[in-house]
Short mmCIF file of C-alpha atoms in Angstrom, two decimals:
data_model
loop_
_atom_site.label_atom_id
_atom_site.label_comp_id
_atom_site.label_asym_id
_atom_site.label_seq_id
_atom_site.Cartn_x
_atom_site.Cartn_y
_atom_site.Cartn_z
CA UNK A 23 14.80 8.82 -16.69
CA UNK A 24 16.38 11.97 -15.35
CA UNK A 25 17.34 11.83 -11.43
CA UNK A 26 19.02 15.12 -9.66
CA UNK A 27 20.10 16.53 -5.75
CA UNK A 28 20.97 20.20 -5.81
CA UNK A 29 22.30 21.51 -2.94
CA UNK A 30 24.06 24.85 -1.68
CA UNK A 31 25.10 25.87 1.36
CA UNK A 32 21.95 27.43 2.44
CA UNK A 33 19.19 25.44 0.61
CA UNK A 34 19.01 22.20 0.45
CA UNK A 35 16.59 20.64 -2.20
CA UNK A 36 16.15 16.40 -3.49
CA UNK A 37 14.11 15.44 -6.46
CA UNK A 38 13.78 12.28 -7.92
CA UNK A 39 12.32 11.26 -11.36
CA UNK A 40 11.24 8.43 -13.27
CA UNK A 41 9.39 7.93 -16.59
CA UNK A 42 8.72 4.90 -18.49
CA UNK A 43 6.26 4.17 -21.33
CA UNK A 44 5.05 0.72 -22.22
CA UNK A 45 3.16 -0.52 -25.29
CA UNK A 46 0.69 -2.60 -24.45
CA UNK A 47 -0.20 -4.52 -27.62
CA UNK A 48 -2.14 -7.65 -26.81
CA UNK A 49 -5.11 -6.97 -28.20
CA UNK A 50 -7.32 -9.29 -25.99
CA UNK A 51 -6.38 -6.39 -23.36
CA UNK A 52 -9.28 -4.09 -22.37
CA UNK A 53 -7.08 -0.88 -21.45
CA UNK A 54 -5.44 1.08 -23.34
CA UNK A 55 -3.23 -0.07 -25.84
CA UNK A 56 -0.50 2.29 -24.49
CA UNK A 57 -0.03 2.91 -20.98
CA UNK A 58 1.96 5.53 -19.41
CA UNK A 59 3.69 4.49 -16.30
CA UNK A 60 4.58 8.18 -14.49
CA UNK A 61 6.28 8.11 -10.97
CA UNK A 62 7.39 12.01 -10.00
CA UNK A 63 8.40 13.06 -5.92
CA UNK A 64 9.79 15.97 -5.10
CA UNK A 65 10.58 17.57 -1.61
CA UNK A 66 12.37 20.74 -0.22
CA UNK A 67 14.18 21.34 3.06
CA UNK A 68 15.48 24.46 4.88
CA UNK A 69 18.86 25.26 6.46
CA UNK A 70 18.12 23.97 9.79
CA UNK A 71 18.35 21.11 12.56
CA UNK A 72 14.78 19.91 12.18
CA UNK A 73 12.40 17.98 10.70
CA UNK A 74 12.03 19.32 6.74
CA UNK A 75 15.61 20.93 7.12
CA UNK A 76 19.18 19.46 6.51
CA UNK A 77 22.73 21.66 7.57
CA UNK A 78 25.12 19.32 5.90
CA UNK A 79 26.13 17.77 2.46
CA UNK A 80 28.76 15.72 1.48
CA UNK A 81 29.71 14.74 -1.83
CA UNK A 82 32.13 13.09 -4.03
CA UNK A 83 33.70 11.23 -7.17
CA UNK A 84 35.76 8.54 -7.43
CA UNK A 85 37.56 5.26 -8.37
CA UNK A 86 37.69 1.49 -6.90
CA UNK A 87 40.32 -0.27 -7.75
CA UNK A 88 39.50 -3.86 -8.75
CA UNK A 89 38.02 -5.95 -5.71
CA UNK A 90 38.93 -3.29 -3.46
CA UNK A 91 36.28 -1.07 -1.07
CA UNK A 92 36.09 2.72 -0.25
CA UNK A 93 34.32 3.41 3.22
CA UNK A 94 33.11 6.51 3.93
CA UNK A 95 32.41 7.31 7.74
CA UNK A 96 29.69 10.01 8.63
CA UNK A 97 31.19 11.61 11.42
CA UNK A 98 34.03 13.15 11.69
CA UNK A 99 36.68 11.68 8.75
CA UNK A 100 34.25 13.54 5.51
CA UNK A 101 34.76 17.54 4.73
CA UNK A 102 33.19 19.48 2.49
CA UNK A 103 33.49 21.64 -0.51
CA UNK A 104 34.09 24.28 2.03
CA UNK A 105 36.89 22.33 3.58
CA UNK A 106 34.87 22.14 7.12
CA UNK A 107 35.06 18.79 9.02
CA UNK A 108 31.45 17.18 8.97
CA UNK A 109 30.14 15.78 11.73
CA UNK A 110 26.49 13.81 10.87
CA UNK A 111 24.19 13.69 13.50
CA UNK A 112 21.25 12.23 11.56
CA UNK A 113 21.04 11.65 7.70
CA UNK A 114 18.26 12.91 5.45
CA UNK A 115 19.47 11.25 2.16
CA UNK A 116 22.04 8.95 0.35
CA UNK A 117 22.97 8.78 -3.13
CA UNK A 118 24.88 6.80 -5.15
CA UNK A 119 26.02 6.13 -8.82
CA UNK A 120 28.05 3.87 -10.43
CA UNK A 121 29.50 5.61 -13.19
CA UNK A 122 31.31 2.87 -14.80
CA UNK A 123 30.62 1.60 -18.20
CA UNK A 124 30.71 -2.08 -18.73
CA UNK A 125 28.31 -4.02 -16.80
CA UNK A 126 31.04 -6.07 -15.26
CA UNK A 127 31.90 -3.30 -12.57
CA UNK A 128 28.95 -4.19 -9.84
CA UNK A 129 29.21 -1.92 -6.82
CA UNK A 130 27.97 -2.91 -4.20
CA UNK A 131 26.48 -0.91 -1.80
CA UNK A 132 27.12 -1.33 2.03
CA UNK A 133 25.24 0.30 5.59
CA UNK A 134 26.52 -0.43 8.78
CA UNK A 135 24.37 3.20 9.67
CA UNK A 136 21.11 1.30 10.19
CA UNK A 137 20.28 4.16 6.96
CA UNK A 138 19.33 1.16 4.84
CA UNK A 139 20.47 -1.34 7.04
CA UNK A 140 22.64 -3.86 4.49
CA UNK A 141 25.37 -5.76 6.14
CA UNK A 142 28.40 -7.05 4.23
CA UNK A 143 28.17 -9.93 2.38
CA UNK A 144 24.70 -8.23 0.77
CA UNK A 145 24.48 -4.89 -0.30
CA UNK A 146 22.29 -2.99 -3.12
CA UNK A 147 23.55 -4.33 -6.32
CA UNK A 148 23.85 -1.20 -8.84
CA UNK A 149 25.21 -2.82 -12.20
CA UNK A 150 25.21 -0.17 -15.14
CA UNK A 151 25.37 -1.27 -18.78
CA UNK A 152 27.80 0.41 -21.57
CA UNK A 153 25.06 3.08 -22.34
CA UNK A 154 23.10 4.23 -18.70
CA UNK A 155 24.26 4.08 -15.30
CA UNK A 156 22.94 2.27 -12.25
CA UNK A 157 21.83 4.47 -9.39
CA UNK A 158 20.53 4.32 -5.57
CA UNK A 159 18.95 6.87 -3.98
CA UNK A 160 17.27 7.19 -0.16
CA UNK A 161 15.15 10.04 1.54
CA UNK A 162 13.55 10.87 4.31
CA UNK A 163 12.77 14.23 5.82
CA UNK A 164 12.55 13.28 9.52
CA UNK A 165 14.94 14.12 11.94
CA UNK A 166 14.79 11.23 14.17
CA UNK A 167 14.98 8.04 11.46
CA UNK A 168 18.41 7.97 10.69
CA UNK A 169 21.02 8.65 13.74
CA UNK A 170 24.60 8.18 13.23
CA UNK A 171 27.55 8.06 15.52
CA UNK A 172 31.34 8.10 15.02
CA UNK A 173 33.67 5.20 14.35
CA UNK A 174 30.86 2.75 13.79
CA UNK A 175 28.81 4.68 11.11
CA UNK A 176 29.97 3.83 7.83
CA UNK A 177 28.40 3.18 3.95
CA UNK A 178 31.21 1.53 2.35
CA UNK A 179 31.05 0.69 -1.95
CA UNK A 180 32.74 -2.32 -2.95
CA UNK A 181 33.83 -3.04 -6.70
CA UNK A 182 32.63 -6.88 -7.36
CA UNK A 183 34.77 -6.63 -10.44
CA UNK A 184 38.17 -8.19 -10.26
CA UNK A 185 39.39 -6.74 -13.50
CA UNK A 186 38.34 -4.09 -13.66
CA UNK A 187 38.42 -0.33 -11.68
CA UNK A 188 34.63 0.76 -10.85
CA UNK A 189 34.08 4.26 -11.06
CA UNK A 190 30.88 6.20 -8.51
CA UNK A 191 29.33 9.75 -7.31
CA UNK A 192 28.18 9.48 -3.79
CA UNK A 193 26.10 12.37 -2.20
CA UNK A 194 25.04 12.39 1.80
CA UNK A 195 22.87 14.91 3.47
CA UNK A 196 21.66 15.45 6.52
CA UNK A 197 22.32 17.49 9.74
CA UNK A 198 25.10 18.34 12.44
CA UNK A 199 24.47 18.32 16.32
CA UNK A 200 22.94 21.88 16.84
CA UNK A 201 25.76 23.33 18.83
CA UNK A 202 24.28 26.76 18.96
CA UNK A 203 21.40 24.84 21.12
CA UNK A 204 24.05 23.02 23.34
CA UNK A 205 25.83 26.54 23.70
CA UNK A 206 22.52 28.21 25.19
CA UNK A 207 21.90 25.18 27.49
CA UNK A 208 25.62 25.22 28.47
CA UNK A 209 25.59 29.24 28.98
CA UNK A 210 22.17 29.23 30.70
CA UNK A 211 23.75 26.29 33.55
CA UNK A 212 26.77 28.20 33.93
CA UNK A 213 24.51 31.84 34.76
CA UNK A 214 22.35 29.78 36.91
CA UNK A 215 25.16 27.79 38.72
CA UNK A 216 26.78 31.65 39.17
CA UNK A 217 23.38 33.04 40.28
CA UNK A 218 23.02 30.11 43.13
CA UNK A 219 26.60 30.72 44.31
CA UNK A 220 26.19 34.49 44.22
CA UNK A 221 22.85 34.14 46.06
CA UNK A 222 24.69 31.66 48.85
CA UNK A 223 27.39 34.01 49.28
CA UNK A 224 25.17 37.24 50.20
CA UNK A 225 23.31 35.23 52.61
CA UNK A 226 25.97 34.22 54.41
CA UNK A 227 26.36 36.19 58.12
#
């Protein structure tokens, strides 16, 4: 099973793999005695503000202290490697892993975004063993599925273990308002709002 998101600044680029053979050995069984189960998707996104493009990533490592919660609000409390405040305006993908190693350290997985939409209380179970990690991972390449706002926008992880401190990898991407759009609409009022004024003044007597 191999699983990746590689990002840079510029490019921005999921892919998600998963393999898993089966031996089939009843021998009442008319297929073939060993069946290959093969599930491969793989997309790619520009820099952008659109639909097939993403501007933003976040993403992190950390620890959960026993029974406690780590919330992670999309706009406006995350930075990134760069050390720029990011402000989501829509998400293209989420993912999570918990990186512990005993099977006791259940994170759960919490949305108030309407992303996945899993309330407290719920939330996507990912319980590794000693030897592989358990690991979540959501995609889309629309820009209009997944709009976030500040303050009320949150995935939060919560360790289920009492014991024990849960250890995770989180990974968010998506896009930023375009401000260079808002800019030109901005500008363009502003001329046109000095163009009316100028023309009322010359016409006056």
């Amino acid at each position: 099973m191999a699983n990746s998101m590689e990002l840079t600044r510029c490019t921005v680029s999921a892919s998600l793999a998963v393999n898993s053979k089966k031996d089939m050995g009843d021998i009442d069984s008319i297929a073939d005695p060993t069946q290959v189960l093969s599930l491969i998707s793989t997309d790619s996104l520009q820099n952008g503000f659109g639909a097939d493009q993403a501007s933003l990533i976040y993403s992190t490592s950390g620890s959960i202290a026993a029974s406690g919660s780590q919330a992670f609000d999309l706009v406006g409390s995350l930075t990134s490697v760069y050390g720029d405040t990011l402000n989501f305006d829509n998400v293209r993908g989420v993912y999570v892993i918990n990186t512990s190693t005993t099977n006791q350290s259940q994170i759960n997985v919490v949305d108030t975004s309407g992303i996945f939409s899993v309330a407290a209380g719920d939330g996507v179970k990912l319980i590794p063993s000693s030897t592989g990690n358990a690991f979540f991972f959501i995609y889309t390449p629309s820009d209009t599925a997944w709009d976030v706002s500040a303050g009320t926008d949150t995935i939060t992880l919560t360790n289920q273990d009492s014991t024990n401190a849960a250890t995770y990898q989180i990974a968010v991407l998506g896009a930023e308002i375009d401000s260079s759009s808002s800019s030109s609409e901005s500008s363009s009022s502003s001329s046109d709002s000095s163009s009316s004024s100028s023309s009322e003044s010359s016409s006056s007597p």
